[in-house]
XYZ file of C-alpha atoms in Angstrom:
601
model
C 0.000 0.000 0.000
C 2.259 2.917 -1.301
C 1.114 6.795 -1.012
C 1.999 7.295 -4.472
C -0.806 4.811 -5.587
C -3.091 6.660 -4.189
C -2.407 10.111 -5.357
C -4.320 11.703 -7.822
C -5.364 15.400 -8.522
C -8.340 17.328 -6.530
C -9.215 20.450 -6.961
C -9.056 23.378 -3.728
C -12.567 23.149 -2.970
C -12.586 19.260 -3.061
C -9.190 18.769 -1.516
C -9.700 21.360 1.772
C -13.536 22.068 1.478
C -15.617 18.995 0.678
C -12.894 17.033 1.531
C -13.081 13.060 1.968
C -9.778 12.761 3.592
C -10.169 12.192 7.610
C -6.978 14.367 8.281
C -8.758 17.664 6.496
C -11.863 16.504 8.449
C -10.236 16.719 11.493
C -8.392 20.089 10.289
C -11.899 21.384 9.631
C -13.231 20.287 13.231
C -10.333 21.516 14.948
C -10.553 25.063 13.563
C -14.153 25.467 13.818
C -14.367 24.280 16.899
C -11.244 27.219 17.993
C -14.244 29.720 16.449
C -16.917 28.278 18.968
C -14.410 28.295 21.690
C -14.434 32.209 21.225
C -18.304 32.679 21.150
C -18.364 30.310 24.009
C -15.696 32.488 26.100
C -17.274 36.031 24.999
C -20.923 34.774 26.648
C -19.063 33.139 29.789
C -17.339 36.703 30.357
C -20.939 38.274 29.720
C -21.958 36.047 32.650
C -19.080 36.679 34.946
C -19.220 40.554 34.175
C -22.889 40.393 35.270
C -21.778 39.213 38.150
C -18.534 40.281 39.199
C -20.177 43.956 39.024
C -23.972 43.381 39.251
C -24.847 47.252 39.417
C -22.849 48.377 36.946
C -23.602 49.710 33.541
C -21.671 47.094 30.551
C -19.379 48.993 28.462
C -19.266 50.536 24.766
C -22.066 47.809 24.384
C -24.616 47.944 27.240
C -27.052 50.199 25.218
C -26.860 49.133 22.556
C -27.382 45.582 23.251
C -30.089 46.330 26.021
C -31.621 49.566 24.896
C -31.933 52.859 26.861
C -35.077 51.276 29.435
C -32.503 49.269 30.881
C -29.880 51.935 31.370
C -27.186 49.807 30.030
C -27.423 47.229 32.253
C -27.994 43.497 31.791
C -31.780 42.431 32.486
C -32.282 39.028 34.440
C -33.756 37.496 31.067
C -30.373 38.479 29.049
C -28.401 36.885 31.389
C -30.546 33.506 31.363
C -30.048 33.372 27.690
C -25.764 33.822 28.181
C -25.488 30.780 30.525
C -27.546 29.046 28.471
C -25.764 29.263 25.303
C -22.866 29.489 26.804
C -23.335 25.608 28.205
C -24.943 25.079 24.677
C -22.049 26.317 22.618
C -19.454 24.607 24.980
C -20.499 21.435 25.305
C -21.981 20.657 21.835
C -19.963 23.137 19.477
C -16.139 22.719 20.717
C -15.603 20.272 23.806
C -17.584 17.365 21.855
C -16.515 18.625 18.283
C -13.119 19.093 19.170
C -12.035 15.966 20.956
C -13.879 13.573 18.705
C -14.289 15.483 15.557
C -11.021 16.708 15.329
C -9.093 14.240 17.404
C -11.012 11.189 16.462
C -10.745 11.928 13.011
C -7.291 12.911 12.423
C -5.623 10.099 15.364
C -8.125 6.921 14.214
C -6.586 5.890 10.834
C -3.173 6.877 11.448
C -2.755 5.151 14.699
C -4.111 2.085 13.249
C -2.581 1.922 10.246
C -5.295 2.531 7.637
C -5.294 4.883 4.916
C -8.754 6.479 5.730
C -11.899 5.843 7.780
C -13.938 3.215 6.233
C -16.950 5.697 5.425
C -14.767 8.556 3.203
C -17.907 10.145 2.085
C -20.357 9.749 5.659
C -17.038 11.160 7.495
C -17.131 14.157 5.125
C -21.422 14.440 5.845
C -20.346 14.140 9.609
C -18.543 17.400 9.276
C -20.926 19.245 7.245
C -24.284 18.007 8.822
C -22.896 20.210 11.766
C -22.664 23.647 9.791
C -26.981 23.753 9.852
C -26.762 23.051 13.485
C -23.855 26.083 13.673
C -26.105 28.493 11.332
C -29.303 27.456 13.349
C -27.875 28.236 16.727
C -26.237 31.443 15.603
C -29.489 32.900 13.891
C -31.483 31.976 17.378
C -29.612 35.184 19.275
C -31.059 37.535 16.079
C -34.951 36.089 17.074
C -38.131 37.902 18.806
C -37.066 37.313 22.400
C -33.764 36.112 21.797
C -31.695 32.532 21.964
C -33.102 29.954 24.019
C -33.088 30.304 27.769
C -34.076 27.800 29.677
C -30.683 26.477 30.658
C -28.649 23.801 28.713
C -30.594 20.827 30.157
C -34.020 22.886 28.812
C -36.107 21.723 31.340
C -39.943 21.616 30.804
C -42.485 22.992 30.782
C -40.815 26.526 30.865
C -39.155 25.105 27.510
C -41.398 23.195 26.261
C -44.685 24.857 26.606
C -46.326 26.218 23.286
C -46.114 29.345 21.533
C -48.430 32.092 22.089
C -51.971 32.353 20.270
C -51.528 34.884 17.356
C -47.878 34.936 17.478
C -45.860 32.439 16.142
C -42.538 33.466 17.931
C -43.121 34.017 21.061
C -43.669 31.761 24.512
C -45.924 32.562 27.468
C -43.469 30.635 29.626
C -40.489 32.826 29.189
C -38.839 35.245 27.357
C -36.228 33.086 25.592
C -38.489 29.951 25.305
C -39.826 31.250 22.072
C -38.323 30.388 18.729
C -35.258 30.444 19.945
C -35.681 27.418 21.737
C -37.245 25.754 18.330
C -34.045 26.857 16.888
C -32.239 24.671 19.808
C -33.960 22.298 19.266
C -33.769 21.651 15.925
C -29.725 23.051 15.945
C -28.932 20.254 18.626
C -30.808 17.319 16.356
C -28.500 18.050 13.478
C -25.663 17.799 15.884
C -26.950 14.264 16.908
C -27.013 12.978 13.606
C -23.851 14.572 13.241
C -22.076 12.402 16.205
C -24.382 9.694 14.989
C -22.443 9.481 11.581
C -19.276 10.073 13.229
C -19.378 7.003 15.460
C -20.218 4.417 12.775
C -17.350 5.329 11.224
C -14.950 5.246 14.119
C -16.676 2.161 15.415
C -16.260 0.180 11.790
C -13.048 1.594 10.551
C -11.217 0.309 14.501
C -12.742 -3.337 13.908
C -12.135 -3.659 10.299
C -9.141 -1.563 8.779
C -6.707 -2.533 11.672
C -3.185 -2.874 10.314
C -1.390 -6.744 10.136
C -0.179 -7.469 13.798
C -2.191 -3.806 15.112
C -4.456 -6.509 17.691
C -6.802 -4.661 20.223
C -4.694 -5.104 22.314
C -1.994 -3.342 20.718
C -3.900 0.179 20.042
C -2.710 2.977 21.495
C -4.835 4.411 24.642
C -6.103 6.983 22.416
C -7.803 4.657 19.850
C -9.406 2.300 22.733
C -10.330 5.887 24.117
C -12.547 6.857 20.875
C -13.593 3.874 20.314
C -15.179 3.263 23.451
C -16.800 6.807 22.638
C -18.085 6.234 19.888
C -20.208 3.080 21.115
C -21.269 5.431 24.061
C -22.443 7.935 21.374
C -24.003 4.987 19.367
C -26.271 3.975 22.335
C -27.076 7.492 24.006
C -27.585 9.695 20.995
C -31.057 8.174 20.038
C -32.591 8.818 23.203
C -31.803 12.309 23.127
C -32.240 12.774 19.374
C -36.246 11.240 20.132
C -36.313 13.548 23.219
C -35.503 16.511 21.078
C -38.587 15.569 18.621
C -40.920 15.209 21.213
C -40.253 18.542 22.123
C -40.364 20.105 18.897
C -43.664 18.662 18.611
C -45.051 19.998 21.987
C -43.808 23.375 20.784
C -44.850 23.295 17.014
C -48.396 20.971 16.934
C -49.193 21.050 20.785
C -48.376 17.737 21.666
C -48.178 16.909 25.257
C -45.206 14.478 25.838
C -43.933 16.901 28.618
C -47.442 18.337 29.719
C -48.858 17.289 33.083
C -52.023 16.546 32.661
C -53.643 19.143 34.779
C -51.355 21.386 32.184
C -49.881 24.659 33.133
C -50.995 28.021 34.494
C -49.121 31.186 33.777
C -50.662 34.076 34.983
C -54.134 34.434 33.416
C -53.148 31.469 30.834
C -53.542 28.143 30.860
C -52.398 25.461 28.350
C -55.372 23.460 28.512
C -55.170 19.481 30.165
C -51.733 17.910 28.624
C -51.001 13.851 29.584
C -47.866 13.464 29.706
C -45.087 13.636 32.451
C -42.488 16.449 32.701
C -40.496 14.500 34.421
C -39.429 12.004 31.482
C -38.148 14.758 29.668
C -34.862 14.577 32.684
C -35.054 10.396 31.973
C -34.267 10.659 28.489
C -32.050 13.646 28.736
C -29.866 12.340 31.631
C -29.778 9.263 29.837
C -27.560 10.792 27.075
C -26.052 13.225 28.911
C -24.577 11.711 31.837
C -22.509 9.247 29.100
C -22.210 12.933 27.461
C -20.614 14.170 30.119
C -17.603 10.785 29.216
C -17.837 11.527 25.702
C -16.411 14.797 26.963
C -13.445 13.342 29.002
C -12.638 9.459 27.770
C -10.716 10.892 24.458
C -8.697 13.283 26.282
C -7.589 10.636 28.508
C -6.902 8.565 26.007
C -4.756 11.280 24.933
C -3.070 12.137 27.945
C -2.156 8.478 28.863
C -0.095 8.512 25.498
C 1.535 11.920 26.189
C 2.470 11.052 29.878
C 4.190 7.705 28.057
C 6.025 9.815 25.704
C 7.605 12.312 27.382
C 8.297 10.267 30.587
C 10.331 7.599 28.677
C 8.633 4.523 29.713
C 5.833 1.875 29.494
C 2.148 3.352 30.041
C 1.466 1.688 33.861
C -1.141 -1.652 33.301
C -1.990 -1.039 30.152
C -4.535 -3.683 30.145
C -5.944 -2.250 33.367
C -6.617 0.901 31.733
C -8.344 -0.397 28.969
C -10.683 -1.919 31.471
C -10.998 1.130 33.324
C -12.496 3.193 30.193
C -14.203 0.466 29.762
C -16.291 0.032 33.153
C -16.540 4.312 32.815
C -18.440 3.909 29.801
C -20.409 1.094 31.375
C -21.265 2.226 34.758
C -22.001 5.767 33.153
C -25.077 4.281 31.519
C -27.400 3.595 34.999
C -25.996 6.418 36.756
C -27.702 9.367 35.000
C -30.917 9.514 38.215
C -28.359 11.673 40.315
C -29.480 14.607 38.232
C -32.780 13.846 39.887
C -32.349 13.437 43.331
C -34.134 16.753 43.598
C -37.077 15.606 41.498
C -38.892 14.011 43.787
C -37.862 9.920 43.016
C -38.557 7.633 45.524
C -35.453 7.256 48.275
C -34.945 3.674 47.761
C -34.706 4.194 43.726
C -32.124 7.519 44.782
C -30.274 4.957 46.948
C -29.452 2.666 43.994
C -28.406 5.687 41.851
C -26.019 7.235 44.486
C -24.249 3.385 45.164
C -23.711 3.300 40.982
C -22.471 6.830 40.828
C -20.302 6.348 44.017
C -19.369 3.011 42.218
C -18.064 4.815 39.353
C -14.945 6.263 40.581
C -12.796 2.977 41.053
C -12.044 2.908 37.617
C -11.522 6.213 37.688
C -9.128 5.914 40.643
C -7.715 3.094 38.600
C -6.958 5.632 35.908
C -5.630 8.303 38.319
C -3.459 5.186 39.463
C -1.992 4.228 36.387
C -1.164 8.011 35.432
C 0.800 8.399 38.825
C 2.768 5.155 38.037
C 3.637 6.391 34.778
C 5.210 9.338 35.958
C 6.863 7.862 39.168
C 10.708 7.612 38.499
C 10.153 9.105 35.323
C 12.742 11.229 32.783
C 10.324 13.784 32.499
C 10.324 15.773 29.911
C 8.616 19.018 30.387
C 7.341 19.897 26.994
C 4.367 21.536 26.587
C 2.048 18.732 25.629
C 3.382 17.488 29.038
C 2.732 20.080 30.739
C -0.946 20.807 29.681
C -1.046 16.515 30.114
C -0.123 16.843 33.866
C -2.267 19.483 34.239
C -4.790 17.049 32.943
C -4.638 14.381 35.668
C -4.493 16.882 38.667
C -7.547 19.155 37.302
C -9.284 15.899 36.756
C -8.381 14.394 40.284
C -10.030 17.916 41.912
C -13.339 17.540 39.841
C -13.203 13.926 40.337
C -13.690 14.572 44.461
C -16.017 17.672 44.347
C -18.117 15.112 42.366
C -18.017 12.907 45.487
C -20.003 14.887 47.266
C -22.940 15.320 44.658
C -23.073 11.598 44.454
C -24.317 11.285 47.793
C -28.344 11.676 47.986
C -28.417 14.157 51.383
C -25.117 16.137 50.503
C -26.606 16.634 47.264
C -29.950 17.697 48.385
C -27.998 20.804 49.566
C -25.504 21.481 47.041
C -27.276 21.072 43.695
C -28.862 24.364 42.846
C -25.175 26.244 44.366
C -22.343 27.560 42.663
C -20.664 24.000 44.116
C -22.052 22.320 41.108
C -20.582 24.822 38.503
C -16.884 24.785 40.066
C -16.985 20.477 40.314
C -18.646 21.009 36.317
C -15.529 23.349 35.133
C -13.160 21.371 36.894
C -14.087 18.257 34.791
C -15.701 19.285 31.665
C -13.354 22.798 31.311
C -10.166 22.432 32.670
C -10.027 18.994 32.369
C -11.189 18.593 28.432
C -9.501 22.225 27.992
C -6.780 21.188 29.284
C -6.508 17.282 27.687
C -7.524 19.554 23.658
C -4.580 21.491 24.761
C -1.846 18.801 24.876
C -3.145 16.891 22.221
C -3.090 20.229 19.852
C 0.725 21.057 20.861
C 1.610 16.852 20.536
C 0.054 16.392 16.810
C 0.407 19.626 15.605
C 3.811 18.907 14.190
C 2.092 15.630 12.231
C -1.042 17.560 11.278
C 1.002 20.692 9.539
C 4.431 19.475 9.146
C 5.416 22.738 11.584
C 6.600 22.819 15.019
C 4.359 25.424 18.137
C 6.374 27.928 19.846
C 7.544 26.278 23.010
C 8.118 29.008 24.738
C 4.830 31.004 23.804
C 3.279 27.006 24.552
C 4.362 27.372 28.539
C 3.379 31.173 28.859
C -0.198 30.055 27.499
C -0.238 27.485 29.572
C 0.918 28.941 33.082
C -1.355 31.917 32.427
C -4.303 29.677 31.503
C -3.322 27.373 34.543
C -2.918 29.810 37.183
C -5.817 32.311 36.029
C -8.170 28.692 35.340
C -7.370 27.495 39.443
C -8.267 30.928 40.614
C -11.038 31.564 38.472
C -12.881 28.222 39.645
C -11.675 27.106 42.411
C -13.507 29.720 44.953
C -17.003 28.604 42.895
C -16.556 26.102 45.392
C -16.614 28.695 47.773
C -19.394 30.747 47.122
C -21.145 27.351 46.540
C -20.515 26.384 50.130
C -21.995 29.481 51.644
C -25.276 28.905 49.918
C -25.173 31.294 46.542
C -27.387 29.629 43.952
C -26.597 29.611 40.354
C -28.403 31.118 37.577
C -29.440 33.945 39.672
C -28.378 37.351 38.248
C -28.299 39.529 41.348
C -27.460 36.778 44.117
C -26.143 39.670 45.647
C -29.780 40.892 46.386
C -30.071 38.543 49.120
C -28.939 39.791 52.023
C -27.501 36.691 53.290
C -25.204 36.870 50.063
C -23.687 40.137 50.105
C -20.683 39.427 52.137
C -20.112 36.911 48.666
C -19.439 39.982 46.164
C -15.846 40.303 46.976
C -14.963 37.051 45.890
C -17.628 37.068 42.525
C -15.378 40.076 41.349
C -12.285 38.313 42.307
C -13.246 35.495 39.923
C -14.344 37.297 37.356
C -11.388 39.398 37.235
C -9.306 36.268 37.002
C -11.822 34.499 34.366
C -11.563 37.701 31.794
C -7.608 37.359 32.208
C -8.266 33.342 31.418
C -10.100 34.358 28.478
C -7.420 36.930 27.039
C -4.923 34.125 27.753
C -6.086 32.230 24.748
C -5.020 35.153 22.234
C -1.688 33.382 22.702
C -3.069 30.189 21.925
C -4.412 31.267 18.972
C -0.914 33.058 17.622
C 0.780 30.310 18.417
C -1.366 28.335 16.146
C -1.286 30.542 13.264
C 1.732 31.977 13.016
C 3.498 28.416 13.638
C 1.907 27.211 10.346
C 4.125 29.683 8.415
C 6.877 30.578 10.264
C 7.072 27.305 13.336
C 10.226 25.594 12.820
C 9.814 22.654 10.241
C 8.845 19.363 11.952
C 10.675 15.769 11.283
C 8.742 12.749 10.958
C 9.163 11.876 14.897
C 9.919 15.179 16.428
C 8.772 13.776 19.946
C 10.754 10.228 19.399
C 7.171 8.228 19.817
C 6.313 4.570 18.878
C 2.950 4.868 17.701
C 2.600 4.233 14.146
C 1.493 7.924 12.885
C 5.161 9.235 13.283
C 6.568 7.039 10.742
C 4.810 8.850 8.511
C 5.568 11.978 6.846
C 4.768 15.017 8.561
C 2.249 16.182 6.909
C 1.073 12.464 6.083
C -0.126 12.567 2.277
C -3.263 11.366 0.606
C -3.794 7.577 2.104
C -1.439 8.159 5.023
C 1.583 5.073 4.918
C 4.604 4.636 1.780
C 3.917 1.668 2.586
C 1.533 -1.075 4.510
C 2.654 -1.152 7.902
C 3.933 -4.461 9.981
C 3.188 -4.182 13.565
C 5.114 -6.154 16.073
C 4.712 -4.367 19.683
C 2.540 -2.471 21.278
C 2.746 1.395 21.260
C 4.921 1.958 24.744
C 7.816 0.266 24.355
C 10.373 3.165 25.892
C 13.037 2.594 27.612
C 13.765 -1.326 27.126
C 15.739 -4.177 25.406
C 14.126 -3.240 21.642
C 14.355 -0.015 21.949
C 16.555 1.168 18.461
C 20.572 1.444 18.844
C 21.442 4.562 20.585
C 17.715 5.852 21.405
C 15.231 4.775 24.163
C 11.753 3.983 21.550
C 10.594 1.220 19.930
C 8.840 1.842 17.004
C 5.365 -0.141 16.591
C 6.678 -1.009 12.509
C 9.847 -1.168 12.415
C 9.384 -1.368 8.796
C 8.245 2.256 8.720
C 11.435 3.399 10.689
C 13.175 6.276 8.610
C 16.155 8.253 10.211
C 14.756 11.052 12.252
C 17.398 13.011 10.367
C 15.610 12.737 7.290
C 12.726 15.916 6.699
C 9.275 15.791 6.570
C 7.754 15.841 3.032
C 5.836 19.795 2.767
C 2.916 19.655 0.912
């Protein structure tokens, strides 16, 4: 299987736009999800300005955004729209997107050995089957009432009630729960079927397109990562995907999946008698969403257990163990999703089940934390910055790992749920975590995705900004959580049992705006590496897997030639390792001399 019998000549648009080749996919991911990581920042500072300086006026935009009535400053029903999309834009348009879009796509075939995913044309749909759901979303802020606003979890009935007689766009439940949330709605299906496409692919092109000797046992922990992912998104996506219908049809031909049947009283309006139980809206959401919530952390630590291999010169710690680990996460996050409902009124004895599985669920995670620990124990570190941001990794996840501790238990819960506790323990795993994890996987393959080398040095000022500014940006949510302060409240400070809170609100808000400036350096890096970064070698970091035997960039259909796999992918430090070095390449047969330069193209 040579490179050069695959070559043949595409035009721009069908080489870089409609592109069928899983490493432009993942190029096309990665930099639209950077452009959601943006919009997702500006609305989080939105949030923290409102409340880092509740009473103040917002700058330059304030009146023009709110009009004169409000003197410049945010209403309550603004703000409920920015931590809504904010949470929207996040989780769906650049955590999820950028970890197994751009990750999954570009890492799959190359660490395998194949010379594309085994579904060119449905990877190249995946990709563009997200741009209605982008347009969608970003045409909700321009409607009557604004984006949606009824949190990211769009609880009914304020979400899910109809719209108004004799106007077609607005909601009697709330200000954002218009067409706006329609647009959600419908924005958040096409992302489903999206992810949907995605994990066939992954899923079929790991079993079948494996490369001679490459056994299961022999993949990298980033492939067993996305491929246990990808079955997770298999099983959980059509139970939110029919959730999302049903509520479209509620709101668009007055169905009444999520109306009580005594129906709903707002004011002097009623909805007339409904049928159906709001409640199973949170069983079918939860029921994606708490495996979401692993779809948004098994890749990167996938990704991070093959980083902290690298550049600590030596064998990943019980590599079989680990496997298992992501493994039982995946499984055990399936009957765990009820502790989202402790408050809902479920029966004790049904709670108690739920709070033993969730409780359950951090062995393997332990396990993980283990293994990472034992890989860097008498290790040659290397401090790179893909290390660093790796390292970063396991401690940020360790913190959010405990907070989560507490939630899992029914009565600790019962007090914490609605605080600021649960958006610290949220940050700390789904943020700096999965930030974190993107991070170190964008400064490890950016050499093989662009042939170019990152600034190191620009790499560890990002990164100790964005680690220092991250820690004392969220850390004190904790905090504030503790002394009571609820979230999604505008003005907690109106209570006066919350005032003495304000202080520390504008202390993290001050921090979270520098976090947010941070990644302007992230951002040059990225750019201005791709034209001026030093050129990269085939194997700048001196890795076994089998993508850096490949040119860097790889061309069309990835290998010279088939790849012969004899080891598995952390063999550092030990009797095979090649003369005068401390690796072991995967296939050998790939092996060129790291002198030689990567092929430009």
């Amino acid at each position: 299987m040579s490179a050069a019998s695959h070559t043949h000549e595409q035009s721009f648009v069908s080489k870089y736009v409609f592109s069928q080749d899983h490493k432009i996919i993942g190029i096309q991911f990665l930099f639209t999800s950077m452009i959601f990581l943006f919009l997702g920042g500006l609305l989080a500072l939105g949030v923290r300005t409102q409340l880092g300086w509740p009473d103040a006026e917002i700058p330059v935009i304030g009146k023009w955004l709110f009009g004169g009535s409000a003197g410049g400053k945010m209403p309550p029903d603004y703000y409920n729209m920015l931590f809504t999309m904010h949470a929207t834009v996040m989780i769906f348009f650049v955590i999820i997107p950028w970890l197994t879009g751009a990750f999954g796509n570009f890492t799959i075939p190359l660490m395998i050995g194949a010379p594309d995913m085994a579904f060119p044309v449905l990877n190249m749909l995946s990709y563009w089957f997200m741009w209605p759901a982008f347009i969608i979303m970003l045409v909700s802020f321009f409607c009557f009432g604004g984006a949606a606003s009824s949190g990211w979890t769009s609880y009914p009935t304020i979400s899910s009630l109809g719209l108004a007689p004799g106007n077609g766009t607005a909601s009697h439940a709330s200000q954002g729960s218009g067409m706006g949330q329609i647009l959600w709605l419908t924005s958040l299906t096409f992302v489903g079927i999206s992810s949907m496409m995605g994990s066939v692919n992954y899923v079929t092109t790991i079993i079948n397109m494996r490369a001679p000797g490459m056994t299961f046992f022999r993949m990298p922990m980033t492939v067993w990562a996305m491929f246990i992912t990808a079955i997770l998104q298999a099983m959980a996506l059509p139970v939110l995907t029919v959730a999302l219908i049903f509520q479209l049809l509620d709101k668009t031909i007055g169905t009444t999946f999520f109306l009580p049947p005594a129906g709903a009283t707002i004011g002097n309006w009623t909805s007339g008698p409904g049928g159906g139980q709001t409640i199973l809206w949170q069983h079918l959401f939860w029921f994606y969403s708490h495996p979401a919530v692993y779809i948004m952390i098994l890749p990167a630590m996938g990704m991070v257990s093959d980083i902290l291999a690298t550049f600590g010169r030596k064998p990943l710690f019980g590599y079989r163990p680990m496997v298992l680990a992501i493994a039982g996460i995946a499984g055990l996050g399936f009957i765990v999703w009820g502790h989202h409902m402790f408050q809902s009124g479920m029966d004790p004895r049904l709670g108690t089940g739920f709070m033993l599985a969730t409780i359950m669920i951090a062995l393997p995670s332990a396990v993980k934390v283990f293994n990472w620990l034992g890989t860097t124990w008498n290790a040659k570190i290397e401090f790179t910055t893909p290390m660093l941001n790796a390292l970063a990794f396991v401690g940020m996840f360790v913190i959010g790992g405990l907070s989560g501790i507490f939630m899992a238990a029914t009565p600790v819960d019962m007090y914490f749920h609605n605080t600021y506790f649960i958006v610290a323990h949220i940050h700390y795993v789904l943020f700096m975590s999965s930030i974190f994890g993107i991070f170190a996987g964008v400064y490890y393959w950016y050499p093989k995705m662009f042939g170019r080398m990152m600034n190191e040095t620009w790499g560890k000022i990002h990164f100790a900004i964005t680690f220092v500014s991250a820690n004392a940006a969220f850390y004190p949510m904790h905090l504030v959580g503790m002394a009571g302060q609820p979230r999604r409240y505008a003005m907690p400070v109106d209570a006066p049992s919350m005032e003495h809170l304000q202080g520390l609100n504008t202390w993290i808000s001050v921090w979270a705006i520098i976090m947010g400036f941070a990644q302007f350096i992230f951002v040059a890096n990225v750019f201005i590496s791709l034209f001026a970064g030093k050129k990269a070698t085939r194997n700048p970091w001196k890795a076994n897997t089998l993508e850096w035997g490949t040119p860097s960039p790889p061309g069309h259909g990835n290998f010279e030639k088939e790849p012969l796999v004899v080891r598995g992918p952390y063999e550092y430090s030990g009797p095979e390792s090649l003369p005068g070095e401390d690796y072991a390449p995967q296939a050998p047969n790939l092996d060129v001399p790291e002198a030689v330069p990567a092929h430009a193209h």
